[in-house]
Structure formats: structure tokens, C-alpha cells
Amino acid sequence: MPQIFQSKGVALVTGVAQDIGRVIALRLADDGFDLALNDIPSKLDLIDVLSQEIKGKSRRTCTALADVSVEAEVQQMISVTVGVLGSLDITVANAGIVRAGSLLTTSSEDFETTIQVNARGTFLCYKYAAMQMILQGRGGRITGASSMAGTYTGRSQLLGIQCEQVRRERIDSICSNGARSPLHHRERVCSWTH
């Protein structure tokens, strides 16, 4: 078993099973953070593989399965993270879906599901991560990550919601990021502060 080195803190990344979320989790592990890994239950096998890879980097992990569009599951995800890893210092709200279609071909159900995951899920992750960071009394970082598709679903506009209050609580890095995904062609640059 690899030796665990001093951690820079605990990061929670949603939508880690593949693509952008997986790369973000690996980068945070390389940067010295322990990781709470979130995705939906059907992606548990992919999360387990990622968890083993991160543990190989001498970092601790926990799995926090949740559908980010369900408020009680997001609350439980934060609770599991803190219960297993001890705190929450960084949250990357990355979980999102793309159900591409035109105005005439997109079903109301697909539209509603997209809004629930991409907009509501991001809001819930921001809200409960901020509440935990305020409770801890030392602030933290909250980042929204998405492909360019996220900017078209209104996800990036959520960043303005009540940010002034959380900034007063030393949660000082709320920003929108994007990264290249095999599923999309035009992406924004991914970055965060630590």
C-alpha cells in the first residue's frame, strides 16, 4: 500500500467517472488533495478504477454516489465527504449531461432532465458546499466546470447567484471553467487556484 503524504485538503469533484471530471480529479490528486469522487450509481465501476488510480498517487479517496439534481442526495454527498475525509476545501461542480437536439426534436422530458442536472444540480452543489465551508470557518474554493455545452444550457449564469455572501465567508474562488472533452469540439480552458 502506498504511503499517504500530507494532504493540501479535501476536494469533491462531481461527474468523475469519465472525461472532464476524471481529468480534474487526477490533477487535484497530483496537486496533493484527497478526493471525494461523485457520480451516479451506474458509474460505480468507473469510479472504483479512478479511486485505485488516485490511491496509487498516495492520496485518500471516498466514493459519494449521488444524483446532483436531487437535493437530499447532494446533502448526503457532502456529509459522506466530510464524514470520511474530515473536511471540504474544494468543490468542482462538474456533473452535467448533453441531450443534443433542435428546438423541434428535443422532448420536454429531455429538456427538463438537462435543466435539472446542469442548472439545479450545479446550484445544489454550490449551495451545500458553501454551507459546509462556512461551517468549517476557513473558507474554500467552489468551481463550476463544464464543456462548452454547459454555457449553452445556462449553467455558467448560476455563478452570479448570491456570490457576494459566500465571498464574505472567505469562499473566494467561484469561477466558471471548461475543458476539452471527446464529446465536444469547442471548449474553454480549465484552471483553478489552490
mmCIF file of N, CA and C in Angstrom, residues 32 72 95-96 148 165 167-168 176 185:
data_model
loop_
_atom_site.group_PDB
_atom_site.id
_atom_site.type_symbol
_atom_site.label_atom_id
_atom_site.label_comp_id
_atom_site.label_asym_id
_atom_site.label_seq_id
_atom_site.Cartn_x
_atom_site.Cartn_y
_atom_site.Cartn_z
ATOM 1 N N GLY A 32 -1.926 17.208 -4.676
ATOM 2 C CA GLY A 32 -1.823 16.920 -3.255
ATOM 3 C C GLY A 32 -3.123 16.912 -2.474
ATOM 4 N N ALA A 72 -31.605 15.992 -1.471
ATOM 5 C CA ALA A 72 -31.208 15.128 -0.349
ATOM 6 C C ALA A 72 -29.945 14.339 -0.678
ATOM 7 N N ALA A 95 -20.555 17.681 -12.833
ATOM 8 C CA ALA A 95 -21.564 16.772 -13.382
ATOM 9 C C ALA A 95 -22.488 17.513 -14.335
ATOM 10 N N GLY A 96 -22.723 16.928 -15.469
ATOM 11 C CA GLY A 96 -23.619 17.531 -16.451
ATOM 12 C C GLY A 96 -23.933 16.534 -17.543
ATOM 13 N N MET A 148 -18.154 23.306 -23.310
ATOM 14 C CA MET A 148 -18.851 24.477 -23.845
ATOM 15 C C MET A 148 -20.358 24.253 -23.866
ATOM 16 N N GLN A 165 -22.361 36.932 -0.769
ATOM 17 C CA GLN A 165 -22.395 36.408 0.591
ATOM 18 C C GLN A 165 -21.307 35.380 0.817
ATOM 19 N N ARG A 167 -18.517 35.077 -0.733
ATOM 20 C CA ARG A 167 -17.200 35.729 -0.750
ATOM 21 C C ARG A 167 -16.900 36.338 0.618
ATOM 22 N N ARG A 168 -17.909 36.881 1.274
ATOM 23 C CA ARG A 168 -17.705 37.433 2.618
ATOM 24 C C ARG A 168 -17.303 36.340 3.602
ATOM 25 N N SER A 176 -16.161 29.964 -13.450
ATOM 26 C CA SER A 176 -16.624 29.014 -14.446
ATOM 27 C C SER A 176 -15.439 28.539 -15.263
ATOM 28 N N HIS A 185 -16.389 19.692 -29.412
ATOM 29 C CA HIS A 185 -15.281 20.194 -30.207
ATOM 30 C C HIS A 185 -14.753 21.537 -29.738
#
